[in-house]
PDB file of C-alpha atoms and ligand atoms in Angstrom:
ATOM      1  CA  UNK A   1      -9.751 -18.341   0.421  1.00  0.00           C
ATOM      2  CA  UNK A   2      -9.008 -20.929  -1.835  1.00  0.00           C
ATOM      3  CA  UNK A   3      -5.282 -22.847  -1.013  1.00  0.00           C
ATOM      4  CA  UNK A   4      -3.044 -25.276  -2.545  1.00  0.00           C
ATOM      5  CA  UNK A   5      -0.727 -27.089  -0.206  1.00  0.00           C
ATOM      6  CA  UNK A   6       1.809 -28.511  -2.121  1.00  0.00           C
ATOM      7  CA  UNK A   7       3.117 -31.191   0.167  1.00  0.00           C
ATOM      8  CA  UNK A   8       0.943 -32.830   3.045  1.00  0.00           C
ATOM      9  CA  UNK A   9       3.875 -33.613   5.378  1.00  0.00           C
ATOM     10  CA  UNK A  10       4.260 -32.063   8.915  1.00  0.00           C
ATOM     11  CA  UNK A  11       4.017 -28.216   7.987  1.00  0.00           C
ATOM     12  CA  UNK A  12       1.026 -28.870   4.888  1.00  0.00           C
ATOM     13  CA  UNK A  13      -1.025 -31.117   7.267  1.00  0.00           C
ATOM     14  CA  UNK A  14      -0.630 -28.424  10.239  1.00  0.00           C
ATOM     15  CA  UNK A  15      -1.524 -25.347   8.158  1.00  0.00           C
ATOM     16  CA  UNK A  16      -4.175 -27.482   6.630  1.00  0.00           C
ATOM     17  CA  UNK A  17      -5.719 -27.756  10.020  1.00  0.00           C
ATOM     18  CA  UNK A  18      -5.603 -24.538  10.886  1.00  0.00           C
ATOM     19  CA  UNK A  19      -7.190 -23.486   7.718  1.00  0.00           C
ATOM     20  CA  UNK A  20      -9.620 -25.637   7.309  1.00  0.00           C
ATOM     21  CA  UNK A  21     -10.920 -24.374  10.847  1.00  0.00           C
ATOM     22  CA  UNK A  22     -10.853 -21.030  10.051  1.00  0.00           C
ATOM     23  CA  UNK A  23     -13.024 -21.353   7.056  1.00  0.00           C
ATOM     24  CA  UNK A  24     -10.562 -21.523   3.798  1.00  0.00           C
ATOM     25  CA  UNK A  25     -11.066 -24.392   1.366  1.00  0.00           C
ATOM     26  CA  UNK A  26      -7.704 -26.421   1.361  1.00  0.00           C
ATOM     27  CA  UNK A  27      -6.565 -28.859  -1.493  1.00  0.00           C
ATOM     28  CA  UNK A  28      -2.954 -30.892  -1.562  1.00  0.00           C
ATOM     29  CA  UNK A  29      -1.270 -30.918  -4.434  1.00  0.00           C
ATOM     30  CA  UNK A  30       0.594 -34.453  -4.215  1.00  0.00           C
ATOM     31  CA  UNK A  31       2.924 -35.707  -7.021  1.00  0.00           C
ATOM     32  CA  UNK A  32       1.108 -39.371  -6.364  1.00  0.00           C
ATOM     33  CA  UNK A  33      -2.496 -38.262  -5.183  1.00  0.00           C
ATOM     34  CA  UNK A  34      -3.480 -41.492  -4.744  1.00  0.00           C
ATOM     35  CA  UNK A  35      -0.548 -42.914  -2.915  1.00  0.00           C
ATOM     36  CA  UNK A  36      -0.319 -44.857   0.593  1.00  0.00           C
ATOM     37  CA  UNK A  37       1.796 -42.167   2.433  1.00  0.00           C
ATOM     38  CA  UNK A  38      -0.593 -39.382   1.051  1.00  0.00           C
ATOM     39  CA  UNK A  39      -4.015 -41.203   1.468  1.00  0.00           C
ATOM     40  CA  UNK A  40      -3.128 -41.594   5.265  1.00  0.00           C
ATOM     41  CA  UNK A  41      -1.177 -38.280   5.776  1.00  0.00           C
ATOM     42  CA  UNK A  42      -4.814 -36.233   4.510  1.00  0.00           C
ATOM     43  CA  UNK A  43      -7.484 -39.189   5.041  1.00  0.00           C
ATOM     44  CA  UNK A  44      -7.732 -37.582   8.672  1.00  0.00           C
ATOM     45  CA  UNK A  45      -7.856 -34.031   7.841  1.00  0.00           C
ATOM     46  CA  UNK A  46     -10.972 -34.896   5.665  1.00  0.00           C
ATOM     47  CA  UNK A  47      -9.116 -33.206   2.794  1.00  0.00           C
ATOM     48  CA  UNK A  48      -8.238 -33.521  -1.273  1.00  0.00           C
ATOM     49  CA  UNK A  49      -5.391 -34.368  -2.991  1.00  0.00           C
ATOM     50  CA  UNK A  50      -4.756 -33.456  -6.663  1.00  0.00           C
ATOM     51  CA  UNK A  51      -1.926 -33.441  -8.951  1.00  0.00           C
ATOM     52  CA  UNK A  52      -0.163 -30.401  -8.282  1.00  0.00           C
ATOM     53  CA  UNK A  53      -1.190 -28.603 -11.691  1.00  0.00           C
ATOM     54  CA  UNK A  54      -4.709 -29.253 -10.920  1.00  0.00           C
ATOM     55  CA  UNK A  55      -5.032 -28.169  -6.865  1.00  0.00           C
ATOM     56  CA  UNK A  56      -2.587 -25.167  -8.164  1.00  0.00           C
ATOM     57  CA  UNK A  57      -5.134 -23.748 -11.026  1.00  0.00           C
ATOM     58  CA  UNK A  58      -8.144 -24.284  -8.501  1.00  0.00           C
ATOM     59  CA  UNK A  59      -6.607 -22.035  -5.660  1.00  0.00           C
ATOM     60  CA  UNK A  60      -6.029 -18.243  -5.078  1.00  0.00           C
ATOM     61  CA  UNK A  61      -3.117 -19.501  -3.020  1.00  0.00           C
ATOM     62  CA  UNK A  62      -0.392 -22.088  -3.043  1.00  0.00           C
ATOM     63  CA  UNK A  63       1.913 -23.155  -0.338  1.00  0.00           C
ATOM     64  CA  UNK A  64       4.930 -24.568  -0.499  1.00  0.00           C
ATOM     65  CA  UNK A  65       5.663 -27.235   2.245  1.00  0.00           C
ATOM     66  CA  UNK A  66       8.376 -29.117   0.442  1.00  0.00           C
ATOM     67  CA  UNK A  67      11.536 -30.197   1.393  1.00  0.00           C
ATOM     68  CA  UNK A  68      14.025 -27.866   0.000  1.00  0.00           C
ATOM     69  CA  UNK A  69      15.744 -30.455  -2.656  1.00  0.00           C
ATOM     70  CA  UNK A  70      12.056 -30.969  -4.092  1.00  0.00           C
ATOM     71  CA  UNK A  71      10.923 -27.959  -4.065  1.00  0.00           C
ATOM     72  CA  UNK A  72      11.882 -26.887  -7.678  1.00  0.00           C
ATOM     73  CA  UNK A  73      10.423 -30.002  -8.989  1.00  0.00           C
ATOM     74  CA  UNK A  74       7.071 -28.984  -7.419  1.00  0.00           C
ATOM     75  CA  UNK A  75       7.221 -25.806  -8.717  1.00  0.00           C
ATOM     76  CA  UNK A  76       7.556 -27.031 -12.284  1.00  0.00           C
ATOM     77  CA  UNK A  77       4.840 -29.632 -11.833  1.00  0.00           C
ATOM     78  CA  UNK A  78       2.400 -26.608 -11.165  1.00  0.00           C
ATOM     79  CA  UNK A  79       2.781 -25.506 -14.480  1.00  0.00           C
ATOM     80  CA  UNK A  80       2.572 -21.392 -14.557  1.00  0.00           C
ATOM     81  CA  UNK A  81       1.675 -19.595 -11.476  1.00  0.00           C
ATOM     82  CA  UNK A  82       1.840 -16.198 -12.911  1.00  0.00           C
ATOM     83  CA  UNK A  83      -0.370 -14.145 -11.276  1.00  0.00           C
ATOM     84  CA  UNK A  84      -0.952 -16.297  -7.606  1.00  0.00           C
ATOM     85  CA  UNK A  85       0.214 -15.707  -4.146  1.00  0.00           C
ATOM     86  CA  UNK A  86       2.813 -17.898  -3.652  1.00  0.00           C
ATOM     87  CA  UNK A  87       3.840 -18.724   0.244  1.00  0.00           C
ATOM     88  CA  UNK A  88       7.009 -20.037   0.703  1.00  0.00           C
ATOM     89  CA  UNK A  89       7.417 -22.050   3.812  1.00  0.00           C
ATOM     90  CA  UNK A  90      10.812 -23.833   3.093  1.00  0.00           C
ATOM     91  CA  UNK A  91      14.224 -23.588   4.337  1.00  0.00           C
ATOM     92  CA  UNK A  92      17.012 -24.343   2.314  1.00  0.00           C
ATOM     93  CA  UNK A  93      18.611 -26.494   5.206  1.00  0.00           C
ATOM     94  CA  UNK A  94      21.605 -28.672   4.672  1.00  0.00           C
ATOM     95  CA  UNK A  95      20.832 -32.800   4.843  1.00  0.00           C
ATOM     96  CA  UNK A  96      22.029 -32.753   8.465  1.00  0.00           C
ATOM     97  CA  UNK A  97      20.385 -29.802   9.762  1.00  0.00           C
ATOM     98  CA  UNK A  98      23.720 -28.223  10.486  1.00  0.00           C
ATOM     99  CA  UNK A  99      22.831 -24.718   8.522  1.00  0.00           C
ATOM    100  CA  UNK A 100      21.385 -22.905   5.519  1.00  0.00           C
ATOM    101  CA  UNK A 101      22.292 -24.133   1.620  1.00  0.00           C
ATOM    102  CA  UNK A 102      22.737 -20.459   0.910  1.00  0.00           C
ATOM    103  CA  UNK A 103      22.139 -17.318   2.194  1.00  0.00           C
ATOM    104  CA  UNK A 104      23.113 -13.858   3.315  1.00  0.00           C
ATOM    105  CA  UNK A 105      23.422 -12.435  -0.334  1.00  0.00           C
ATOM    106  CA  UNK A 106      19.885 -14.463  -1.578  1.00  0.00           C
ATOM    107  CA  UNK A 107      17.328 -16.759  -0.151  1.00  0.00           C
ATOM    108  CA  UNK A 108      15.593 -19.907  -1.167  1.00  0.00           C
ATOM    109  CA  UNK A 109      12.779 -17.505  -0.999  1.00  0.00           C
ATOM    110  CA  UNK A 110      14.494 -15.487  -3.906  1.00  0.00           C
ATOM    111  CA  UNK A 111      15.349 -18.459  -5.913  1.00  0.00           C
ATOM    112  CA  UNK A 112      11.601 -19.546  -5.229  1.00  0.00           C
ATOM    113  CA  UNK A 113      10.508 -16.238  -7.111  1.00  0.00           C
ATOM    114  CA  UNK A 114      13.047 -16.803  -9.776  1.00  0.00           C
ATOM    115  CA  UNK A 115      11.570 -20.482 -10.347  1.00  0.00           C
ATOM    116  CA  UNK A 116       7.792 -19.255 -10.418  1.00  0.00           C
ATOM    117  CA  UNK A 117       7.937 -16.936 -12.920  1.00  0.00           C
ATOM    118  CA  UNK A 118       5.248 -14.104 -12.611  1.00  0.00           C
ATOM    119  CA  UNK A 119       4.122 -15.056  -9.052  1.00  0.00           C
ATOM    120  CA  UNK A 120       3.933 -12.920  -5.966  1.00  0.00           C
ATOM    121  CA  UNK A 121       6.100 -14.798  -3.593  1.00  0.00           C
ATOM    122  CA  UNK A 122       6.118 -14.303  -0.168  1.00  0.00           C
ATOM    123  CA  UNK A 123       8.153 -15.906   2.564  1.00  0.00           C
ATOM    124  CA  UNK A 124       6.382 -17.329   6.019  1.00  0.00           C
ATOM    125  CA  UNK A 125       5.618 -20.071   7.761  1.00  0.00           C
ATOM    126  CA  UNK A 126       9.325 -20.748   7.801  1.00  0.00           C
ATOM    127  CA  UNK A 127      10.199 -19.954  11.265  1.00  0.00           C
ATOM    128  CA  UNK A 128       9.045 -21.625  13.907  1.00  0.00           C
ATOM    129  CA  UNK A 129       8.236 -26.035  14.168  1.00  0.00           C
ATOM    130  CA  UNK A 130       5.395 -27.446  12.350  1.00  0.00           C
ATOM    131  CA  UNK A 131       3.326 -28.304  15.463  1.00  0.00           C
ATOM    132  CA  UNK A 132       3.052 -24.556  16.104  1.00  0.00           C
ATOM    133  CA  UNK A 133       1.367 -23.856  12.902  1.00  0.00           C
ATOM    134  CA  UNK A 134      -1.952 -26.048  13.419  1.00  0.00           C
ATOM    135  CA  UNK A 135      -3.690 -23.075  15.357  1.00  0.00           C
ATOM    136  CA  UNK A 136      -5.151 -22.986  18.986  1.00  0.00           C
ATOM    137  CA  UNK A 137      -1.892 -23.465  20.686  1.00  0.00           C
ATOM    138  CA  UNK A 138      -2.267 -22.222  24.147  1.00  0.00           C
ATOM    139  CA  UNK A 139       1.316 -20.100  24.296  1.00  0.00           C
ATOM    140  CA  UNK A 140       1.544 -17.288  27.373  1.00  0.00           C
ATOM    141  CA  UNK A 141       2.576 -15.034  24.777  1.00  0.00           C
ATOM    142  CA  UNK A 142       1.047 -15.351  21.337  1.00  0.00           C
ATOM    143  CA  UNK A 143       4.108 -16.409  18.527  1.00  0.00           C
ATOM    144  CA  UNK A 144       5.239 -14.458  16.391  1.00  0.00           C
ATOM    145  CA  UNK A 145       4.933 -14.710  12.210  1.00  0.00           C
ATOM    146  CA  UNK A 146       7.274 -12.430   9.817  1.00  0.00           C
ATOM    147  CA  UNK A 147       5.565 -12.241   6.142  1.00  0.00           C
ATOM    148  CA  UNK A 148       8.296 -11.286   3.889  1.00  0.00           C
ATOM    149  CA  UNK A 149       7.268 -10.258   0.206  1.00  0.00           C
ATOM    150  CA  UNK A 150       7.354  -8.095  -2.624  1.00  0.00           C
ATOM    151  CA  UNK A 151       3.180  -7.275  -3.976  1.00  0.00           C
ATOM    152  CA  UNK A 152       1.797  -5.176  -2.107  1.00  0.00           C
ATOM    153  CA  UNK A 153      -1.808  -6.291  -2.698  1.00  0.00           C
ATOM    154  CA  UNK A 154      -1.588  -9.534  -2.259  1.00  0.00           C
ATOM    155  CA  UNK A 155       0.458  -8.896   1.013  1.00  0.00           C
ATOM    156  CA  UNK A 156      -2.992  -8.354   3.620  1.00  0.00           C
ATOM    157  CA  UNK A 157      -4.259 -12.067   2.713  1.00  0.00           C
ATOM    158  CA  UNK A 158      -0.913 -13.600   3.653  1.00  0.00           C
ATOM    159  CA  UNK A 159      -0.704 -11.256   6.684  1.00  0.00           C
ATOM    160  CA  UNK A 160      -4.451 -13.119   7.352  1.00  0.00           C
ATOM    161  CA  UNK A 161      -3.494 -16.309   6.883  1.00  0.00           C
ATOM    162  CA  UNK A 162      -0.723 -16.053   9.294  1.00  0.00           C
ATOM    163  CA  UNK A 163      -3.439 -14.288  11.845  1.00  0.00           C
ATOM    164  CA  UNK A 164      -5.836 -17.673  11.106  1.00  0.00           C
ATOM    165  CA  UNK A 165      -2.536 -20.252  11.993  1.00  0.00           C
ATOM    166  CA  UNK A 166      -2.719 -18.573  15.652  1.00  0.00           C
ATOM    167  CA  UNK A 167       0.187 -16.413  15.136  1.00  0.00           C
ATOM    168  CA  UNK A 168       0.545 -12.705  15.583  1.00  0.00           C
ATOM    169  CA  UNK A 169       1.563 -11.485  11.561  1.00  0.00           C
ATOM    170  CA  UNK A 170       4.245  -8.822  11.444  1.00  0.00           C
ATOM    171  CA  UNK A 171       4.980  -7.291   8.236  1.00  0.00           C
ATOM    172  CA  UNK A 172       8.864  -7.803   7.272  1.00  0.00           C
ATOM    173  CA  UNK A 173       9.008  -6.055   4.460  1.00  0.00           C
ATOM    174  CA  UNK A 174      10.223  -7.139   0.737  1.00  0.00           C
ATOM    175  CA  UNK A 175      11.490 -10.931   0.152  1.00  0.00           C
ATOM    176  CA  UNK A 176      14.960  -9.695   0.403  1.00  0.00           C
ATOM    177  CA  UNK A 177      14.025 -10.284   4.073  1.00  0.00           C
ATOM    178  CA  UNK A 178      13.926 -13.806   3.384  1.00  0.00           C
ATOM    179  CA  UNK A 179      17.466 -13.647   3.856  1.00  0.00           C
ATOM    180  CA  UNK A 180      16.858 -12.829   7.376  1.00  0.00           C
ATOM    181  CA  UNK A 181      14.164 -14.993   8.118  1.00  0.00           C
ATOM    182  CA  UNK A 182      15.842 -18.201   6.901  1.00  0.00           C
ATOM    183  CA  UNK A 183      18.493 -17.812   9.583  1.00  0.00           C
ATOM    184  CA  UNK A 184      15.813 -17.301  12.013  1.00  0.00           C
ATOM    185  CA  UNK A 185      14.639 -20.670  11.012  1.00  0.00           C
ATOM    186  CA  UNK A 186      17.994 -21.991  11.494  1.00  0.00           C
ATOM    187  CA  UNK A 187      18.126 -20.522  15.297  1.00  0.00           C
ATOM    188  CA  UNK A 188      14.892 -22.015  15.947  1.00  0.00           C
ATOM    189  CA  UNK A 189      16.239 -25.293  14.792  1.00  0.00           C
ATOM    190  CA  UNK A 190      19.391 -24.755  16.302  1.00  0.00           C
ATOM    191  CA  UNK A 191      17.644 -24.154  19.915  1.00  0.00           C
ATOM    192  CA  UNK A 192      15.619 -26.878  19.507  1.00  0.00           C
ATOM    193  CA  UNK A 193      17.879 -29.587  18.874  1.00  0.00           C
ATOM    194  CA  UNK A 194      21.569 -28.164  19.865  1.00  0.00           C
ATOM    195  CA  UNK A 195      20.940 -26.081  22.908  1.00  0.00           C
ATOM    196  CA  UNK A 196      18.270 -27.943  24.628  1.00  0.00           C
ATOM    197  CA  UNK A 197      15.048 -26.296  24.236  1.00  0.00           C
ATOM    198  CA  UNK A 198      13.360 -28.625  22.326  1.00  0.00           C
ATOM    199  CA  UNK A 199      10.211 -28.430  19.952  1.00  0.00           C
ATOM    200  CA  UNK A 200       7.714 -27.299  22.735  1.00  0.00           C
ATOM    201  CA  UNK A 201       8.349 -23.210  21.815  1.00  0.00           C
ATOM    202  CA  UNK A 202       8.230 -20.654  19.631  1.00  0.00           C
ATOM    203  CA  UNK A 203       9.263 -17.038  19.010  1.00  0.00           C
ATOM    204  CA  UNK A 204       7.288 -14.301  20.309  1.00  0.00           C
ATOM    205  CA  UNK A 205       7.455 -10.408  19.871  1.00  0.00           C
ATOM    206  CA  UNK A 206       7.035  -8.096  22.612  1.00  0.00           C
ATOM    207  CA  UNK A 207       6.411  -3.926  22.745  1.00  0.00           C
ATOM    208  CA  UNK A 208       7.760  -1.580  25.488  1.00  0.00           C
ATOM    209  CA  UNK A 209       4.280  -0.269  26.903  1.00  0.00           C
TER     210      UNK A 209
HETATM  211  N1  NAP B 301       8.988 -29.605   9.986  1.00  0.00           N
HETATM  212  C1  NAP B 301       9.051 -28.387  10.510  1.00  0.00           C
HETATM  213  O1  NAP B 301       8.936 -28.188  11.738  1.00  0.00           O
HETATM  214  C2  NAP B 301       9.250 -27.208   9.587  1.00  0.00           C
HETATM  215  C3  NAP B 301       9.015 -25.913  10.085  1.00  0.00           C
HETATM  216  C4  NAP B 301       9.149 -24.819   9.232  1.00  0.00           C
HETATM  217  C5  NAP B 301       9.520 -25.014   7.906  1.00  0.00           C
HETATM  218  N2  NAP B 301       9.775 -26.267   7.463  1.00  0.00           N
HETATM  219  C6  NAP B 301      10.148 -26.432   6.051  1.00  0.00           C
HETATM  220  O2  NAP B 301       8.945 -26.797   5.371  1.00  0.00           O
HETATM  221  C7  NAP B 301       9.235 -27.735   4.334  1.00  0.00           C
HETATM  222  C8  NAP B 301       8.418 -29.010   4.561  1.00  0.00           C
HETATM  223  O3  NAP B 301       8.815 -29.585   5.801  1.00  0.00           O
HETATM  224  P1  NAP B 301       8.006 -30.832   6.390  1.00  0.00           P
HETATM  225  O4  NAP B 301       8.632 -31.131   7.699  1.00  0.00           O
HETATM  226  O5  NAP B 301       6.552 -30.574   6.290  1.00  0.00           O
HETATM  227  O6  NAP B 301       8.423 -31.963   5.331  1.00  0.00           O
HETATM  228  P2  NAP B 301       7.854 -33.447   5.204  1.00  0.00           P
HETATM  229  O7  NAP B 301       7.063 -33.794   6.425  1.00  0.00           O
HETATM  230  O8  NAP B 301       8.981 -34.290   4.780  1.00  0.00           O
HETATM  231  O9  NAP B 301       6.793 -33.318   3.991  1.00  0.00           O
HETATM  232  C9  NAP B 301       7.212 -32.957   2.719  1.00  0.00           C
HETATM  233  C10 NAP B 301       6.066 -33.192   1.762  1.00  0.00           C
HETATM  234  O10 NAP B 301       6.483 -32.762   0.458  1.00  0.00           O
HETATM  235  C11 NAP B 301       6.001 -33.710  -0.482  1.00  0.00           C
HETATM  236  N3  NAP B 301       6.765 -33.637  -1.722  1.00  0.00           N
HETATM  237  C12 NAP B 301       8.040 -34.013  -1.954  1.00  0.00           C
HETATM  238  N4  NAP B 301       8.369 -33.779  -3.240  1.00  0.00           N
HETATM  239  C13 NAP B 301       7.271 -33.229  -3.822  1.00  0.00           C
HETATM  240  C14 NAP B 301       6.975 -32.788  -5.136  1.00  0.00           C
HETATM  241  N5  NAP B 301       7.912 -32.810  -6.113  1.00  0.00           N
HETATM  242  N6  NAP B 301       5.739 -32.307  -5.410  1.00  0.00           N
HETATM  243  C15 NAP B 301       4.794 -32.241  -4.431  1.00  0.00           C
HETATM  244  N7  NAP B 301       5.018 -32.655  -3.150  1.00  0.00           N
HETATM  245  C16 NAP B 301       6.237 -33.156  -2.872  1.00  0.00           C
HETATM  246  C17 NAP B 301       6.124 -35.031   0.228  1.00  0.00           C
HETATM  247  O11 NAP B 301       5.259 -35.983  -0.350  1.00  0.00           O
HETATM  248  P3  NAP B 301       5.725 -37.385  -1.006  1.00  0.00           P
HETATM  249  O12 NAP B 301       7.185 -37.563  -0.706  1.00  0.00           O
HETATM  250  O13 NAP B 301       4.847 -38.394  -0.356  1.00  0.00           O
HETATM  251  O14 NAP B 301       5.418 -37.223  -2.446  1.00  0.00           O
HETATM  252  C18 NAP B 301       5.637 -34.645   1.622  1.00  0.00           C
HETATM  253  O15 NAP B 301       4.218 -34.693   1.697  1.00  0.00           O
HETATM  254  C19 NAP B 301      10.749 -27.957   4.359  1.00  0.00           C
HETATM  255  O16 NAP B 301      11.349 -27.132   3.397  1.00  0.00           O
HETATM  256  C20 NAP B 301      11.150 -27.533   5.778  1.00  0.00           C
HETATM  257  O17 NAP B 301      12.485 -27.048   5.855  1.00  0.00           O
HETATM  258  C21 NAP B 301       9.633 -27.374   8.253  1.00  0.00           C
END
């Protein structure tokens, strides 16, 4: 597949690596291609970086790996998106990490959709630390990936995509699960860095035999 990855910070550069292993052609879109920060944060992955309306118009796909207070502002520098997949990996965190924006009754995810008019949005990629995302990890279990979105045929690919980052994809549904999977993100974050677990794990899903 051809993806966009708008934003090469810790989550574009690991799904990047991932993809690029698995076979998909990857392209950043960067708001200053050419920049220091964004020259060394892809000059190792081997990869591209275009303005975002450009990478965005190439691509089946585009990612968003922003941080939440940008990620309208990428959106808009896309220019229409009508008619892509749209994967939302963002969580509308609060500056100090202490909880979600919003939530509960709507989702960034939902606001997402409501910003990229005509787009079939899904949410993943959300819930679990970047360094989990760039494939091969050697977990006991393998971790687990909700996909959370409303179009039905573009839902296998993102299910795929998810299988190609090393996760096992579970369907959640329509993006109103984003509500639910944003707070997951939270927990993660919240184990990590308030209860002691640190970075080094991730969520898996297990089935009575
Ligand atoms: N880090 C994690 O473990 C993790 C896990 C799951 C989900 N998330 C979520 O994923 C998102 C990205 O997190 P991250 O840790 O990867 O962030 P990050 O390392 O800070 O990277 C953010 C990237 O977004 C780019 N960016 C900012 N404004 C932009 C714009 N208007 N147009 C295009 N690109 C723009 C930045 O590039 P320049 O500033 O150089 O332009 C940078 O490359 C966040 O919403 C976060 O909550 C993070």
């Amino acid at each position: 597949m051809k993806i966009a990855i708008l934003g090469a910070g810790n989550v574009g550069a690991a799904l990047a690596t991932a993809w690029s292993a698995a076979g998909h052609t990857v392209v950043f879109g960067a708001r200053d291609p050419q920049s220091p920060k964004t020259a060394a944060a892809i000059g190792k992955l081997g990869l591209r970086a275009l303005p975002p309306a450009q990478a965005a118009q190439a691509s089946e796909i585009v990612v968003l790996a922003t941080p939440w207070s940008a990620t309208r502002a990428a959106l808009e520098s896309c220019g229409s998106l009508a008619g892509k997949t749209l994967i939302d990996c963002t969580n509308p965190l609060k500056a100090d990490l202490s909880g979600l924006e919003l939530g509960t009754e709507t989702s960034g995810a939902e606001h997402v959709a409501s910003w990229a008019s005509g787009a079939h949005v899904f949410k993943c990629f959300n819930q679990t630390g970047a360094e989990n995302m760039a494939g091969n990890l050697r977990y006991a279990a393998k971790p687990v990936m909700f996909v959370a979105g409303d179009h039905a045929p573009a839902r296998p690919a993102v299910l795929q995509l998810a299988r190609d980052a090393g996760f096992e994809a579970v369907d959640a549904g329509p993006l109103t699960s984003a509500r639910l999977l944003e707070p997951l993100a939270m927990l993660w974050i919240h184990l990590a860095y308030r209860c002691g677990l640190g970075r080094e794990y991730a969520f898996a899903l297990t089935r009575r035999a």
